Amino acid sequence: NHVAAPASGGAAPTASAGTGFLITEDGYLLTNAHVVEKAASVQVTLHGGQQYAAQIVQMEDLQSDLALLKIDATGLQPVTLGSSAGLRVGDQVYTIGNPLGELSFSLTAGFLSAGPRQVSAGGRTLTMLQTNAAFNQGNSGGPLFDTQGKVVGVVTAKLSGSESADSSVEGLGFALPIDELLDTVNAWLSA
């Protein structure tokens, strides 16, 4: 799902884009908090082209960079949540996202490069899976799938280089492990 979040504040509103995924048939979606945290409004576009205004139901940006959204729809096809605990370095993983905010529903593949590790991103330290699957701006909040098509992580960050050195890096993508998020998500859905 394509998530567009027009930002508030500043002289003129600007739009940002990210990715999310349906977790229930009645319109609950997950994405990253950083995709929607400054949004005056959020619009979701599903694979079939249907567009919906979305409400931010819950958001946690310090510990998990996770947001729960809700659209007014029923009979939707949610993803199947898997487990990140069984992943091993070298396992193939996939993501579907909205790179550059223009290329909706793009699939990329890679391998799990490292299991859960502490990574500094956006001024906080998060536990994340590392992969060499191609992540680009606009992929944030999207699902990281295993070979069975089950969601094992939430795409969150990409390291692209160092400001102190004249370097550029590729293949350093990070996703929040789904097992680390399930208690929070279940509590939000029960509230």
PDB file of C-alpha atoms in Angstrom:
ATOM      1  CA  ASN A   1       0.000   0.000   0.000  1.00  0.00           C
ATOM      2  CA  HIS A   2       1.192   3.465  -0.865  1.00  0.00           C
ATOM      3  CA  VAL A   3       0.947   5.896   2.061  1.00  0.00           C
ATOM      4  CA  ALA A   4       1.092   9.605   1.257  1.00  0.00           C
ATOM      5  CA  ALA A   5       1.410  11.993   4.172  1.00  0.00           C
ATOM      6  CA  PRO A   6       1.230  15.701   3.403  1.00  0.00           C
ATOM      7  CA  ALA A   7       3.372  17.336   6.088  1.00  0.00           C
ATOM      8  CA  SER A   8       2.153  20.228   8.224  1.00  0.00           C
ATOM      9  CA  GLY A   9       4.032  23.385   9.117  1.00  0.00           C
ATOM     10  CA  GLY A  10       6.372  25.549   7.100  1.00  0.00           C
ATOM     11  CA  ALA A  11       5.448  28.152   4.515  1.00  0.00           C
ATOM     12  CA  ALA A  12       3.919  25.707   2.074  1.00  0.00           C
ATOM     13  CA  PRO A  13       2.690  22.171   2.698  1.00  0.00           C
ATOM     14  CA  THR A  14       4.757  19.450   1.105  1.00  0.00           C
ATOM     15  CA  ALA A  15       3.917  15.825   0.476  1.00  0.00           C
ATOM     16  CA  SER A  16       5.955  12.857   1.544  1.00  0.00           C
ATOM     17  CA  ALA A  17       5.412   9.235   0.629  1.00  0.00           C
ATOM     18  CA  GLY A  18       6.019   5.894   2.240  1.00  0.00           C
ATOM     19  CA  THR A  19       4.686   2.380   2.305  1.00  0.00           C
ATOM     20  CA  GLY A  20       2.442   0.442   4.652  1.00  0.00           C
ATOM     21  CA  PHE A  21       0.634  -2.874   4.778  1.00  0.00           C
ATOM     22  CA  LEU A  22      -2.814  -4.110   5.777  1.00  0.00           C
ATOM     23  CA  ILE A  23      -2.916  -6.293   8.882  1.00  0.00           C
ATOM     24  CA  THR A  24      -6.708  -6.721   9.186  1.00  0.00           C
ATOM     25  CA  GLU A  25      -9.623  -7.167   6.785  1.00  0.00           C
ATOM     26  CA  ASP A  26     -11.304  -4.073   8.232  1.00  0.00           C
ATOM     27  CA  GLY A  27      -8.618  -1.556   7.315  1.00  0.00           C
ATOM     28  CA  TYR A  28      -5.882  -1.440   9.949  1.00  0.00           C
ATOM     29  CA  LEU A  29      -2.413  -0.815   8.477  1.00  0.00           C
ATOM     30  CA  LEU A  30       1.121  -0.604   9.815  1.00  0.00           C
ATOM     31  CA  THR A  31       3.793   1.839   8.678  1.00  0.00           C
ATOM     32  CA  ASN A  32       6.696   3.708  10.257  1.00  0.00           C
ATOM     33  CA  ALA A  33       5.971   6.583  12.612  1.00  0.00           C
ATOM     34  CA  HIS A  34       8.468   8.729  10.699  1.00  0.00           C
ATOM     35  CA  VAL A  35       6.323   8.358   7.554  1.00  0.00           C
ATOM     36  CA  VAL A  36       3.270  10.001   9.162  1.00  0.00           C
ATOM     37  CA  GLU A  37       4.401  11.801  12.326  1.00  0.00           C
ATOM     38  CA  LYS A  38       4.327  15.331  10.839  1.00  0.00           C
ATOM     39  CA  ALA A  39       1.308  14.753   8.618  1.00  0.00           C
ATOM     40  CA  ALA A  40      -1.684  17.056   8.562  1.00  0.00           C
ATOM     41  CA  SER A  41      -3.525  14.293   6.676  1.00  0.00           C
ATOM     42  CA  VAL A  42      -2.736  10.812   5.401  1.00  0.00           C
ATOM     43  CA  GLN A  43      -3.972   9.170   2.211  1.00  0.00           C
ATOM     44  CA  VAL A  44      -3.643   5.457   1.448  1.00  0.00           C
ATOM     45  CA  THR A  45      -3.716   3.977  -2.049  1.00  0.00           C
ATOM     46  CA  LEU A  46      -4.305   0.222  -2.284  1.00  0.00           C
ATOM     47  CA  HIS A  47      -2.944  -2.026  -5.016  1.00  0.00           C
ATOM     48  CA  GLY A  48      -6.212  -1.849  -6.967  1.00  0.00           C
ATOM     49  CA  GLY A  49      -5.991   1.958  -7.062  1.00  0.00           C
ATOM     50  CA  GLN A  50      -8.637   2.634  -4.393  1.00  0.00           C
ATOM     51  CA  GLN A  51      -7.768   5.700  -2.318  1.00  0.00           C
ATOM     52  CA  TYR A  52      -8.766   6.287   1.300  1.00  0.00           C
ATOM     53  CA  ALA A  53      -8.229   8.954   3.904  1.00  0.00           C
ATOM     54  CA  ALA A  54      -6.478   7.336   6.863  1.00  0.00           C
ATOM     55  CA  GLN A  55      -6.534   8.115  10.558  1.00  0.00           C
ATOM     56  CA  ILE A  56      -3.468   7.672  12.750  1.00  0.00           C
ATOM     57  CA  VAL A  57      -4.749   5.396  15.524  1.00  0.00           C
ATOM     58  CA  GLN A  58      -1.519   4.935  17.496  1.00  0.00           C
ATOM     59  CA  MET A  59       2.081   5.942  17.035  1.00  0.00           C
ATOM     60  CA  GLU A  60       5.284   5.096  18.905  1.00  0.00           C
ATOM     61  CA  ASP A  61       8.377   6.813  17.578  1.00  0.00           C
ATOM     62  CA  LEU A  62      10.970   6.367  20.347  1.00  0.00           C
ATOM     63  CA  GLN A  63      11.108   2.595  20.869  1.00  0.00           C
ATOM     64  CA  SER A  64       9.770   1.189  17.613  1.00  0.00           C
ATOM     65  CA  ASP A  65       9.182   3.870  14.923  1.00  0.00           C
ATOM     66  CA  LEU A  66       5.799   2.253  14.337  1.00  0.00           C
ATOM     67  CA  ALA A  67       2.365   3.672  13.499  1.00  0.00           C
ATOM     68  CA  LEU A  68      -1.055   2.039  13.247  1.00  0.00           C
ATOM     69  CA  LEU A  69      -3.399   3.583  10.673  1.00  0.00           C
ATOM     70  CA  LYS A  70      -7.083   2.911   9.937  1.00  0.00           C
ATOM     71  CA  ILE A  71      -8.993   3.329   6.700  1.00  0.00           C
ATOM     72  CA  ASP A  72     -12.775   3.034   6.398  1.00  0.00           C
ATOM     73  CA  ALA A  73     -13.040  -0.208   4.418  1.00  0.00           C
ATOM     74  CA  THR A  74     -13.919  -3.866   4.934  1.00  0.00           C
ATOM     75  CA  GLY A  75     -13.317  -7.133   3.101  1.00  0.00           C
ATOM     76  CA  LEU A  76      -9.671  -6.273   2.450  1.00  0.00           C
ATOM     77  CA  GLN A  77      -6.846  -8.796   1.969  1.00  0.00           C
ATOM     78  CA  PRO A  78      -4.347  -8.434   4.839  1.00  0.00           C
ATOM     79  CA  VAL A  79      -0.804  -9.770   4.852  1.00  0.00           C
ATOM     80  CA  THR A  80       0.093 -12.899   6.790  1.00  0.00           C
ATOM     81  CA  LEU A  81       2.365 -12.122   9.707  1.00  0.00           C
ATOM     82  CA  GLY A  82       5.264 -14.516  10.184  1.00  0.00           C
ATOM     83  CA  SER A  83       8.057 -14.714  12.712  1.00  0.00           C
ATOM     84  CA  SER A  84      11.455 -13.085  12.563  1.00  0.00           C
ATOM     85  CA  ALA A  85      12.836 -15.485  15.188  1.00  0.00           C
ATOM     86  CA  GLY A  86      13.461 -18.294  12.691  1.00  0.00           C
ATOM     87  CA  LEU A  87      15.367 -16.149  10.192  1.00  0.00           C
ATOM     88  CA  ARG A  88      19.014 -17.024   9.547  1.00  0.00           C
ATOM     89  CA  VAL A  89      21.769 -15.070   7.843  1.00  0.00           C
ATOM     90  CA  GLY A  90      21.598 -15.942   4.143  1.00  0.00           C
ATOM     91  CA  ASP A  91      17.800 -16.417   4.073  1.00  0.00           C
ATOM     92  CA  GLN A  92      16.198 -14.701   1.093  1.00  0.00           C
ATOM     93  CA  VAL A  93      13.864 -11.782   1.876  1.00  0.00           C
ATOM     94  CA  TYR A  94      11.689  -9.498  -0.251  1.00  0.00           C
ATOM     95  CA  THR A  95      10.038  -6.128   0.065  1.00  0.00           C
ATOM     96  CA  ILE A  96       7.281  -4.400  -1.863  1.00  0.00           C
ATOM     97  CA  GLY A  97       7.277  -0.641  -1.639  1.00  0.00           C
ATOM     98  CA  ASN A  98       7.005   2.790  -3.139  1.00  0.00           C
ATOM     99  CA  PRO A  99      10.594   3.845  -3.908  1.00  0.00           C
ATOM    100  CA  LEU A 100      11.064   7.569  -4.516  1.00  0.00           C
ATOM    101  CA  GLY A 101       7.335   8.043  -3.905  1.00  0.00           C
ATOM    102  CA  GLU A 102       6.719   7.373  -7.602  1.00  0.00           C
ATOM    103  CA  LEU A 103       7.260   3.677  -8.260  1.00  0.00           C
ATOM    104  CA  SER A 104       4.441   2.061  -6.288  1.00  0.00           C
ATOM    105  CA  PHE A 105       4.355  -1.690  -5.740  1.00  0.00           C
ATOM    106  CA  SER A 106       8.009  -2.279  -6.668  1.00  0.00           C
ATOM    107  CA  LEU A 107       9.460  -5.631  -5.563  1.00  0.00           C
ATOM    108  CA  THR A 108      13.068  -6.047  -4.496  1.00  0.00           C
ATOM    109  CA  ALA A 109      14.871  -9.096  -3.133  1.00  0.00           C
ATOM    110  CA  GLY A 110      17.956  -9.713  -1.083  1.00  0.00           C
ATOM    111  CA  PHE A 111      19.355 -11.780   1.735  1.00  0.00           C
ATOM    112  CA  LEU A 112      19.286 -11.409   5.473  1.00  0.00           C
ATOM    113  CA  SER A 113      22.740  -9.971   6.143  1.00  0.00           C
ATOM    114  CA  ALA A 114      22.583  -9.978   9.947  1.00  0.00           C
ATOM    115  CA  GLY A 115      20.089 -10.951  12.592  1.00  0.00           C
ATOM    116  CA  PRO A 116      18.706  -8.493  15.122  1.00  0.00           C
ATOM    117  CA  ARG A 117      21.282  -5.843  15.993  1.00  0.00           C
ATOM    118  CA  GLN A 118      21.241  -2.401  17.554  1.00  0.00           C
ATOM    119  CA  VAL A 119      21.275   0.326  14.888  1.00  0.00           C
ATOM    120  CA  SER A 120      21.209   4.100  15.360  1.00  0.00           C
ATOM    121  CA  ALA A 121      18.615   5.696  13.091  1.00  0.00           C
ATOM    122  CA  GLY A 122      16.858   9.039  13.331  1.00  0.00           C
ATOM    123  CA  GLY A 123      18.416   9.896  16.679  1.00  0.00           C
ATOM    124  CA  ARG A 124      17.391   6.671  18.398  1.00  0.00           C
ATOM    125  CA  THR A 125      18.742   3.157  18.701  1.00  0.00           C
ATOM    126  CA  LEU A 126      16.469   0.396  17.421  1.00  0.00           C
ATOM    127  CA  THR A 127      16.757  -3.382  17.200  1.00  0.00           C
ATOM    128  CA  MET A 128      16.704  -4.211  13.480  1.00  0.00           C
ATOM    129  CA  LEU A 129      17.324  -6.909  10.894  1.00  0.00           C
ATOM    130  CA  GLN A 130      19.936  -6.073   8.253  1.00  0.00           C
ATOM    131  CA  THR A 131      19.425  -6.916   4.579  1.00  0.00           C
ATOM    132  CA  ASN A 132      20.948  -6.104   1.225  1.00  0.00           C
ATOM    133  CA  ALA A 133      17.498  -5.831  -0.427  1.00  0.00           C
ATOM    134  CA  ALA A 134      17.234  -2.448  -2.167  1.00  0.00           C
ATOM    135  CA  PHE A 135      15.558   0.133   0.075  1.00  0.00           C
ATOM    136  CA  ASN A 136      15.043   3.682  -1.119  1.00  0.00           C
ATOM    137  CA  GLN A 137      13.214   6.763   0.078  1.00  0.00           C
ATOM    138  CA  GLY A 138       9.512   5.867  -0.024  1.00  0.00           C
ATOM    139  CA  ASN A 139      10.032   2.222   1.041  1.00  0.00           C
ATOM    140  CA  SER A 140       9.808   3.109   4.746  1.00  0.00           C
ATOM    141  CA  GLY A 141       6.988   1.339   6.561  1.00  0.00           C
ATOM    142  CA  GLY A 142       6.678  -1.465   4.024  1.00  0.00           C
ATOM    143  CA  PRO A 143       6.713  -5.188   4.693  1.00  0.00           C
ATOM    144  CA  LEU A 144       9.806  -7.379   4.630  1.00  0.00           C
ATOM    145  CA  PHE A 145       8.661 -10.855   3.526  1.00  0.00           C
ATOM    146  CA  ASP A 146      10.224 -14.292   3.894  1.00  0.00           C
ATOM    147  CA  THR A 147      10.150 -16.918   1.109  1.00  0.00           C
ATOM    148  CA  GLN A 148       6.706 -18.075   2.296  1.00  0.00           C
ATOM    149  CA  GLY A 149       5.238 -14.592   1.741  1.00  0.00           C
ATOM    150  CA  LYS A 150       4.903 -13.907   5.474  1.00  0.00           C
ATOM    151  CA  VAL A 151       5.840 -10.530   6.926  1.00  0.00           C
ATOM    152  CA  VAL A 152       8.951 -10.820   9.097  1.00  0.00           C
ATOM    153  CA  GLY A 153       9.843  -7.136   9.405  1.00  0.00           C
ATOM    154  CA  VAL A 154       8.945  -3.514   8.761  1.00  0.00           C
ATOM    155  CA  VAL A 155      11.313  -1.642   6.411  1.00  0.00           C
ATOM    156  CA  THR A 156      12.678   1.295   8.389  1.00  0.00           C
ATOM    157  CA  ALA A 157      16.090   2.637   7.376  1.00  0.00           C
ATOM    158  CA  LYS A 158      18.858   2.621   4.819  1.00  0.00           C
ATOM    159  CA  LEU A 159      22.438   3.699   5.407  1.00  0.00           C
ATOM    160  CA  SER A 160      23.734   5.544   2.374  1.00  0.00           C
ATOM    161  CA  GLY A 161      27.099   6.957   3.413  1.00  0.00           C
ATOM    162  CA  SER A 162      29.026   8.931   5.949  1.00  0.00           C
ATOM    163  CA  GLU A 163      29.061  12.708   6.193  1.00  0.00           C
ATOM    164  CA  SER A 164      32.568  12.625   7.665  1.00  0.00           C
ATOM    165  CA  ALA A 165      34.003  10.594   4.796  1.00  0.00           C
ATOM    166  CA  ASP A 166      33.539  10.855   1.070  1.00  0.00           C
ATOM    167  CA  SER A 167      31.878   7.468   0.829  1.00  0.00           C
ATOM    168  CA  SER A 168      28.770   5.945  -0.613  1.00  0.00           C
ATOM    169  CA  VAL A 169      27.431   2.600   0.517  1.00  0.00           C
ATOM    170  CA  GLU A 170      24.883   0.212  -0.937  1.00  0.00           C
ATOM    171  CA  GLY A 171      23.071  -2.805   0.401  1.00  0.00           C
ATOM    172  CA  LEU A 172      22.654  -1.648   4.008  1.00  0.00           C
ATOM    173  CA  GLY A 173      18.914  -1.792   4.662  1.00  0.00           C
ATOM    174  CA  PHE A 174      17.286  -2.271   8.035  1.00  0.00           C
ATOM    175  CA  ALA A 175      13.873  -3.558   9.101  1.00  0.00           C
ATOM    176  CA  LEU A 176      12.196  -3.804  12.488  1.00  0.00           C
ATOM    177  CA  PRO A 177      11.743  -7.516  13.377  1.00  0.00           C
ATOM    178  CA  ILE A 178       8.031  -8.352  13.452  1.00  0.00           C
ATOM    179  CA  ASP A 179       8.405 -10.391  16.664  1.00  0.00           C
ATOM    180  CA  GLU A 180       9.563  -7.239  18.474  1.00  0.00           C
ATOM    181  CA  LEU A 181       6.368  -5.427  17.394  1.00  0.00           C
ATOM    182  CA  LEU A 182       3.567  -7.945  17.887  1.00  0.00           C
ATOM    183  CA  ASP A 183       2.851  -7.189  21.566  1.00  0.00           C
ATOM    184  CA  THR A 184       2.566  -3.481  20.808  1.00  0.00           C
ATOM    185  CA  VAL A 185       0.374  -4.052  17.735  1.00  0.00           C
ATOM    186  CA  ASN A 186      -1.940  -6.479  19.560  1.00  0.00           C
ATOM    187  CA  ALA A 187      -2.312  -4.025  22.462  1.00  0.00           C
ATOM    188  CA  TRP A 188      -3.151  -1.215  20.034  1.00  0.00           C
ATOM    189  CA  LEU A 189      -5.756  -3.349  18.263  1.00  0.00           C
ATOM    190  CA  SER A 190      -7.325  -4.330  21.614  1.00  0.00           C
ATOM    191  CA  ALA A 191      -7.584  -0.726  22.890  1.00  0.00           C
TER     192      ALA A 191
END
